mmCIF file of C-alpha atoms in Angstrom:
data_model
loop_
_atom_site.group_PDB
_atom_site.id
_atom_site.type_symbol
_atom_site.label_atom_id
_atom_site.label_comp_id
_atom_site.label_asym_id
_atom_site.label_seq_id
_atom_site.Cartn_x
_atom_site.Cartn_y
_atom_site.Cartn_z
ATOM 1 C CA MET A 62 0.000 0.000 0.000
ATOM 2 C CA SER A 63 1.385 3.417 -0.949
ATOM 3 C CA ASP A 64 1.891 6.287 1.453
ATOM 4 C CA THR A 65 -0.985 8.147 -0.223
ATOM 5 C CA GLU A 66 -3.298 5.153 0.284
ATOM 6 C CA ASP A 67 -2.176 4.913 3.918
ATOM 7 C CA PHE A 68 -3.046 8.574 4.393
ATOM 8 C CA PHE A 69 -6.590 8.265 3.026
ATOM 9 C CA ALA A 70 -7.157 5.011 4.918
ATOM 10 C CA LYS A 71 -6.127 6.851 8.087
ATOM 11 C CA LEU A 72 -8.603 9.659 7.359
ATOM 12 C CA GLU A 73 -11.379 7.118 6.872
ATOM 13 C CA ARG A 74 -10.571 5.377 10.163
ATOM 14 C CA GLU A 75 -10.463 8.692 12.008
ATOM 15 C CA ASP A 76 -13.783 9.805 10.518
ATOM 16 C CA LYS A 77 -15.473 6.591 11.609
ATOM 17 C CA ALA A 78 -13.999 6.840 15.107
ATOM 18 C CA PHE A 79 -15.176 10.452 15.389
ATOM 19 C CA LEU A 80 -18.733 9.591 14.318
ATOM 20 C CA ASP A 81 -18.780 6.788 16.899
ATOM 21 C CA LEU A 82 -17.885 9.321 19.592
ATOM 22 C CA ILE A 83 -20.449 11.834 18.312
ATOM 23 C CA SER A 84 -23.208 9.208 18.425
ATOM 24 C CA THR A 85 -22.979 9.066 22.232
ATOM 25 C CA ALA A 86 -22.518 12.822 22.830
ATOM 26 C CA LYS A 87 -25.341 15.126 23.863
ATOM 27 C CA ASP A 88 -26.793 17.890 21.701
ATOM 28 C CA GLU A 89 -25.582 21.364 22.613
ATOM 29 C CA GLU A 90 -26.564 24.873 21.623
ATOM 30 C CA LEU A 91 -23.513 26.579 20.118
ATOM 31 C CA TYR A 92 -23.159 30.194 19.046
ATOM 32 C CA GLY A 93 -20.265 31.248 16.872
ATOM 33 C CA VAL A 94 -18.590 33.678 14.492
ATOM 34 C CA LEU A 95 -17.931 32.137 11.088
ATOM 35 C CA ASN A 96 -14.376 32.431 9.838
ATOM 36 C CA LEU A 97 -13.320 33.948 6.513
ATOM 37 C CA ASP A 98 -14.756 30.997 4.560
ATOM 38 C CA GLY A 99 -18.285 31.629 5.786
ATOM 39 C CA ALA A 100 -20.788 28.807 5.284
ATOM 40 C CA ALA A 101 -21.399 28.506 1.569
ATOM 41 C CA GLY A 102 -23.172 25.177 1.583
ATOM 42 C CA ASN A 103 -20.473 23.621 -0.583
ATOM 43 C CA SER A 104 -20.583 19.854 -0.493
ATOM 44 C CA PHE A 105 -18.075 17.052 -0.296
ATOM 45 C CA LYS A 106 -18.495 13.307 -0.147
ATOM 46 C CA SER A 107 -17.342 11.552 3.003
ATOM 47 C CA SER A 108 -15.528 8.214 3.035
ATOM 48 C CA SER A 109 -18.887 6.582 3.803
ATOM 49 C CA GLY A 110 -20.513 8.215 0.757
ATOM 50 C CA GLU A 111 -22.529 10.869 2.586
ATOM 51 C CA GLU A 112 -22.917 14.326 1.087
ATOM 52 C CA ARG A 113 -21.707 16.734 3.752
ATOM 53 C CA THR A 114 -20.972 20.419 4.178
ATOM 54 C CA ARG A 115 -18.678 22.134 6.672
ATOM 55 C CA PHE A 116 -17.777 25.454 8.218
ATOM 56 C CA THR A 117 -15.465 26.777 10.905
ATOM 57 C CA PHE A 118 -16.139 29.026 13.865
ATOM 58 C CA ALA A 119 -13.363 31.563 14.373
ATOM 59 C CA ALA A 120 -14.724 32.048 17.894
ATOM 60 C CA TRP A 121 -17.681 30.450 19.649
ATOM 61 C CA LYS A 122 -19.692 30.334 22.844
ATOM 62 C CA SER A 123 -20.826 27.138 24.555
ATOM 63 C CA ARG A 124 -24.072 26.745 26.442
ATOM 64 C CA ASP A 125 -22.451 27.685 29.765
ATOM 65 C CA GLY A 126 -21.495 31.079 28.349
ATOM 66 C CA THR A 127 -17.779 30.363 27.984
ATOM 67 C CA ILE A 128 -16.193 32.027 24.958
ATOM 68 C CA HIS A 129 -13.617 29.981 23.044
ATOM 69 C CA THR A 130 -11.161 31.573 20.626
ATOM 70 C CA ASP A 131 -9.696 28.316 19.308
ATOM 71 C CA GLU A 132 -11.289 27.562 15.939
ATOM 72 C CA LEU A 133 -13.992 24.909 15.890
ATOM 73 C CA TYR A 134 -14.412 22.821 12.724
ATOM 74 C CA VAL A 135 -18.020 21.674 12.206
ATOM 75 C CA GLU A 136 -19.521 19.230 9.717
ATOM 76 C CA MET A 137 -23.122 18.366 8.956
ATOM 77 C CA LEU A 138 -25.182 16.553 6.361
ATOM 78 C CA LEU A 139 -25.646 18.678 3.257
ATOM 79 C CA GLU A 140 -29.421 18.315 3.427
ATOM 80 C CA ASN A 141 -29.388 20.029 6.847
ATOM 81 C CA GLY A 142 -26.973 22.785 5.802
ATOM 82 C CA PRO A 143 -27.650 26.337 4.621
ATOM 83 C CA GLU A 144 -29.652 26.713 1.405
ATOM 84 C CA THR A 145 -27.907 30.014 0.658
ATOM 85 C CA PRO A 146 -24.396 31.179 1.611
ATOM 86 C CA ILE A 147 -23.810 32.691 5.041
ATOM 87 C CA TYR A 148 -21.132 35.340 4.819
ATOM 88 C CA PRO A 149 -17.834 35.469 6.733
ATOM 89 C CA TYR A 150 -17.901 36.826 10.287
ATOM 90 C CA LYS A 151 -21.657 36.370 10.594
ATOM 91 C CA LEU A 152 -22.963 35.047 13.911
ATOM 92 C CA ILE A 153 -25.013 31.844 13.783
ATOM 93 C CA HIS A 154 -26.649 29.496 16.264
ATOM 94 C CA VAL A 155 -26.366 25.748 15.645
ATOM 95 C CA ARG A 156 -27.449 22.607 17.452
ATOM 96 C CA ALA A 157 -24.465 20.286 17.524
ATOM 97 C CA ARG A 158 -22.552 17.556 19.315
ATOM 98 C CA LEU A 159 -18.909 17.918 20.260
ATOM 99 C CA ALA A 160 -16.198 15.295 20.594
ATOM 100 C CA LEU A 161 -12.427 15.074 20.536
ATOM 101 C CA HIS A 162 -11.416 14.041 17.030
ATOM 102 C CA PRO A 163 -8.670 11.381 16.746
ATOM 103 C CA CYS A 164 -6.436 14.087 15.236
ATOM 104 C CA GLY A 165 -6.386 15.660 18.707
ATOM 105 C CA GLU A 166 -8.704 18.663 18.296
ATOM 106 C CA LEU A 167 -12.268 19.293 19.378
ATOM 107 C CA ARG A 168 -14.733 19.145 16.472
ATOM 108 C CA GLY A 169 -18.461 19.412 16.016
ATOM 109 C CA TRP A 170 -21.260 17.607 14.198
ATOM 110 C CA ALA A 171 -24.273 19.862 13.636
ATOM 111 C CA SER A 172 -27.810 18.620 13.134
ATOM 112 C CA GLU A 173 -29.406 22.015 12.527
ATOM 113 C CA ILE A 174 -28.650 25.681 11.893
ATOM 114 C CA VAL A 175 -31.140 27.252 14.285
ATOM 115 C CA ASN A 176 -30.534 30.933 13.519
ATOM 116 C CA LYS A 177 -28.478 32.417 10.653
ATOM 117 C CA ASN A 178 -28.681 35.945 12.091
ATOM 118 C CA TYR A 179 -27.849 35.414 15.737
ATOM 119 C CA GLN A 180 -26.994 38.446 17.858
ATOM 120 C CA ASP A 181 -24.499 38.404 20.714
ATOM 121 C CA ASP A 182 -22.611 41.475 21.918
ATOM 122 C CA GLU A 183 -19.670 39.529 23.347
ATOM 123 C CA LEU A 184 -19.057 37.574 20.161
ATOM 124 C CA LYS A 185 -19.660 40.623 17.991
ATOM 125 C CA ALA A 186 -16.971 42.508 19.919
ATOM 126 C CA LEU A 187 -14.427 39.862 18.886
ATOM 127 C CA ILE A 188 -14.906 40.355 15.137
ATOM 128 C CA PRO A 189 -12.399 43.243 14.750
ATOM 129 C CA VAL A 190 -9.807 41.153 16.594
ATOM 130 C CA LEU A 191 -10.520 38.138 14.390
ATOM 131 C CA LYS A 192 -10.021 40.260 11.278
ATOM 132 C CA SER A 193 -6.733 41.793 12.446
ATOM 133 C CA PRO A 194 -3.413 40.619 10.912
ATOM 134 C CA VAL A 195 -1.608 37.724 12.599
ATOM 135 C CA THR A 196 2.169 37.540 12.282
ATOM 136 C CA ILE A 197 4.741 35.216 13.793
ATOM 137 C CA GLU A 198 8.468 35.916 13.962
ATOM 138 C CA ASP A 199 10.564 32.753 13.892
ATOM 139 C CA PRO A 200 14.300 32.946 14.681
ATOM 140 C CA GLN A 201 15.189 30.539 11.862
ATOM 141 C CA PHE A 202 12.730 31.492 9.114
ATOM 142 C CA GLY A 203 11.866 35.100 9.867
ATOM 143 C CA ASN A 204 8.350 36.529 9.621
ATOM 144 C CA PHE A 205 5.217 34.588 8.741
ATOM 145 C CA LYS A 206 1.861 36.226 8.068
ATOM 146 C CA LEU A 207 -1.478 34.469 8.234
ATOM 147 C CA ASN A 208 -3.297 34.474 4.903
ATOM 148 C CA ARG A 209 -6.844 34.117 6.223
ATOM 149 C CA SER A 210 -8.302 33.493 2.748
ATOM 150 C CA VAL A 211 -6.556 30.118 2.493
ATOM 151 C CA GLY A 212 -5.717 29.323 6.125
ATOM 152 C CA TRP A 213 -1.922 29.260 5.738
ATOM 153 C CA PHE A 214 0.947 31.068 7.409
ATOM 154 C CA GLU A 215 3.204 32.329 4.606
ATOM 155 C CA GLY A 216 6.847 33.337 4.643
ATOM 156 C CA THR A 217 9.974 33.022 2.530
ATOM 157 C CA LEU A 218 13.168 31.033 2.648
ATOM 158 C CA ASN A 219 16.260 32.898 1.399
ATOM 159 C CA GLU A 220 13.899 35.376 -0.318
ATOM 160 C CA ASP A 221 13.356 33.154 -3.372
ATOM 161 C CA VAL A 222 11.477 30.145 -1.997
ATOM 162 C CA GLU A 223 7.973 30.482 -0.541
ATOM 163 C CA LEU A 224 7.475 28.715 2.778
ATOM 164 C CA SER A 225 3.878 27.935 3.822
ATOM 165 C CA LEU A 226 2.416 26.133 6.822
ATOM 166 C CA GLN A 227 -1.237 25.033 6.770
ATOM 167 C CA ALA A 228 -2.307 26.555 10.057
ATOM 168 C CA LYS A 229 -4.890 29.103 11.144
ATOM 169 C CA THR A 230 -3.646 29.648 14.704
ATOM 170 C CA LYS A 231 -0.288 30.100 16.394
ATOM 171 C CA LYS A 232 -0.849 26.789 18.181
ATOM 172 C CA GLN A 233 -1.325 24.939 14.876
ATOM 173 C CA PHE A 234 1.697 26.749 13.447
ATOM 174 C CA SER A 235 3.851 25.618 16.373
ATOM 175 C CA ALA A 236 2.760 22.006 15.832
ATOM 176 C CA LEU A 237 4.007 22.053 12.223
ATOM 177 C CA LEU A 238 7.198 23.989 12.868
ATOM 178 C CA PRO A 239 9.382 20.991 13.918
ATOM 179 C CA THR A 240 8.637 19.241 10.606
ATOM 180 C CA ALA A 241 9.494 22.406 8.690
ATOM 181 C CA GLN A 242 12.748 22.794 10.579
ATOM 182 C CA LEU A 243 13.731 19.184 9.990
ATOM 183 C CA VAL A 244 13.034 19.403 6.259
ATOM 184 C CA VAL A 245 14.772 22.743 5.731
ATOM 185 C CA ASN A 246 17.808 21.625 7.729
ATOM 186 C CA ASN A 247 18.125 18.723 5.281
ATOM 187 C CA LEU A 248 16.756 20.543 2.256
ATOM 188 C CA LYS A 249 19.623 19.709 -0.099
ATOM 189 C CA ILE A 250 18.933 15.985 0.342
ATOM 190 C CA TRP A 251 15.172 16.403 -0.114
ATOM 191 C CA VAL A 252 15.635 18.477 -3.278
ATOM 192 C CA GLU A 253 18.058 15.933 -4.747
ATOM 193 C CA ASP A 254 15.642 13.074 -4.005
ATOM 194 C CA ALA A 255 12.700 15.023 -5.446
ATOM 195 C CA LYS A 256 14.570 15.827 -8.647
ATOM 196 C CA ALA A 257 15.663 12.198 -9.014
ATOM 197 C CA LEU A 258 12.044 11.096 -8.739
ATOM 198 C CA ALA A 259 10.998 13.757 -11.269
ATOM 199 C CA VAL A 260 13.581 12.372 -13.700
ATOM 200 C CA LYS A 261 12.254 8.859 -13.189
ATOM 201 C CA GLU A 262 8.597 9.777 -13.652
ATOM 202 C CA LEU A 263 8.595 12.805 -15.975
ATOM 203 C CA LEU A 264 11.724 12.889 -18.152
ATOM 204 C CA GLU A 265 10.403 10.415 -20.710
ATOM 205 C CA THR A 266 7.040 12.182 -20.618
ATOM 206 C CA TYR A 267 8.770 15.411 -21.628
ATOM 207 C CA ASN A 268 11.008 13.920 -24.290
ATOM 208 C CA THR A 269 8.242 11.920 -25.989
ATOM 209 C CA GLY A 270 5.167 14.048 -25.417
ATOM 210 C CA TRP A 271 5.889 17.677 -24.482
ATOM 211 C CA ARG A 272 9.128 18.458 -26.343
ATOM 212 C CA ASP A 273 8.675 20.339 -29.606
ATOM 213 C CA GLU A 274 10.591 19.273 -32.693
ATOM 214 C CA GLN A 275 13.045 22.170 -32.489
ATOM 215 C CA SER A 276 14.123 21.363 -28.912
ATOM 216 C CA PRO A 277 16.804 18.749 -28.151
ATOM 217 C CA THR A 278 16.099 15.600 -26.179
ATOM 218 C CA LEU A 279 17.111 16.199 -22.571
ATOM 219 C CA LYS A 280 19.354 13.947 -20.544
ATOM 220 C CA GLU A 281 18.897 13.332 -16.819
ATOM 221 C CA ASN A 282 21.249 16.055 -15.573
ATOM 222 C CA GLN A 283 19.872 18.583 -18.057
ATOM 223 C CA PHE A 284 16.327 17.860 -16.898
ATOM 224 C CA LYS A 285 17.344 18.191 -13.238
ATOM 225 C CA ASP A 286 19.051 21.521 -13.898
ATOM 226 C CA THR A 287 15.844 23.014 -15.286
ATOM 227 C CA LEU A 288 13.944 22.341 -12.058
ATOM 228 C CA LEU A 289 14.077 25.321 -9.693
ATOM 229 C CA LEU A 290 12.577 25.011 -6.216
ATOM 230 C CA THR A 291 9.959 27.745 -5.733
ATOM 231 C CA SER A 292 7.956 26.698 -2.664
ATOM 232 C CA ILE A 293 7.656 24.277 0.227
ATOM 233 C CA SER A 294 4.244 23.767 1.802
ATOM 234 C CA PHE A 295 3.686 21.851 5.028
ATOM 235 C CA HIS A 296 0.236 20.331 5.426
ATOM 236 C CA ASP A 297 -1.726 19.845 8.608
ATOM 237 C CA CYS A 298 -1.959 16.069 8.079
ATOM 238 C CA GLY A 299 1.058 14.943 10.076
ATOM 239 C CA ASP A 300 4.460 14.946 8.378
ATOM 240 C CA HIS A 301 3.302 15.569 4.794
ATOM 241 C CA PHE A 302 4.753 18.402 2.721
ATOM 242 C CA VAL A 303 5.077 19.355 -0.957
ATOM 243 C CA LEU A 304 8.094 20.618 -2.903
ATOM 244 C CA LEU A 305 7.092 22.702 -5.927
ATOM 245 C CA PHE A 306 9.504 23.291 -8.821
ATOM 246 C CA ASP A 307 9.452 25.738 -11.721
ATOM 247 C CA ALA A 308 10.102 23.611 -14.835
ATOM 248 C CA GLN A 309 10.939 26.674 -16.953
ATOM 249 C CA ASP A 310 8.343 26.101 -19.693
ATOM 250 C CA LEU A 311 9.233 22.441 -20.291
ATOM 251 C CA PHE A 312 5.591 21.584 -19.623
ATOM 252 C CA THR A 313 3.965 24.771 -20.954
ATOM 253 C CA HIS A 314 3.911 26.717 -17.679
ATOM 254 C CA HIS A 315 3.045 23.670 -15.553
ATOM 255 C CA SER A 316 5.016 23.286 -12.343
ATOM 256 C CA VAL A 317 6.374 19.981 -11.045
ATOM 257 C CA SER A 318 4.896 19.006 -7.681
ATOM 258 C CA VAL A 319 6.520 16.395 -5.441
ATOM 259 C CA PRO A 320 4.490 15.351 -2.358
ATOM 260 C CA CYS A 321 6.679 13.932 0.403
ATOM 261 C CA SER A 322 6.528 12.681 3.969
ATOM 262 C CA LEU A 323 9.168 12.231 6.640
ATOM 263 C CA LYS A 324 8.124 8.600 6.921
ATOM 264 C CA SER A 325 8.140 7.591 3.254
ATOM 265 C CA GLY A 326 10.319 10.177 1.508
ATOM 266 C CA CYS A 327 9.321 11.573 -1.890
ATOM 267 C CA ILE A 328 6.095 9.890 -2.990
ATOM 268 C CA GLU A 329 5.475 10.951 -6.586
ATOM 269 C CA ALA A 330 6.292 13.625 -9.143
ATOM 270 C CA LYS A 331 3.398 15.143 -11.027
ATOM 271 C CA LEU A 332 2.406 18.186 -13.059
#
C-alpha cells in the first residue's frame, strides 16, 4: 500500500472513530462567528458516501457562556446545511454535538442551523480582533503572516522560496514547525531526491510528449538543472509536505509538484 493510500485510509478510520464518539454525545446549543470561509453550503463526499458540508467558527460560545477563541471545525449533512451562503464573520446558532477528534482537536457535528442571524454582543466585539493581521516571527525562518483566505501562514526562505504552513492559529503553526525545521535543515537531500524522482517519472514524458521538434532531447542532468525550487508547503496532516519546482516552460507553464513525507520520503512527481 502506498503512502498516499495509507493517508486516506487513516482519514477514513479517524472519521469513523469520530462519528462513533459523536453518536454518544449530547446535543448542545452553540453560538459562533464564522471564519473567513463563511458557510457557503459547498458539499463534499465523506468516506462513507454521505454528502456533507462544513464550516469553521473563528470564535464560539458554549451553552455555559464560555467564549472559546480556538477555531472549531463543524460538519453536517448537506441536506441540513444552509440553502444560501452565510457570509464570513456572521454570527449563527447551531445545534451540535462535540467530541475530541482522533487528530487531537475538538470538532463538532451539527444537526441544525437554528438561527443564521444570531446576535451576541460579546461575540460581535471579537470580530475586529478576528479580522486583524496575525504575524509570527521565527528565529530561523523570519516573519510569517497568516493568509486568512486560504488558512496558511506564509513566509519566505532565502527570499526566493515560498514557505507555507497550513495553520490558522499560532498553536497549529507551532505544531508544524518541527517538521518544517527538519526538512529545511536537510533541504539539499530532499531536493536531490525530489529531482531524481521527477527524472524517473517525468523525463520520458517530456522527451516523448511535451518536447517540440526544435528542442533537443534532454538527458537526466539537463532535466534536473531546469527544475528550480519555488515553494515548500507543510500540510496539517502529520508529516506531509510538498516541494514545488518551476520547470521553466518544459511543460507549458506547468510546475512539477513532489508530495513527500518524513516517513516515506518523496512519494510521486506530477504536473
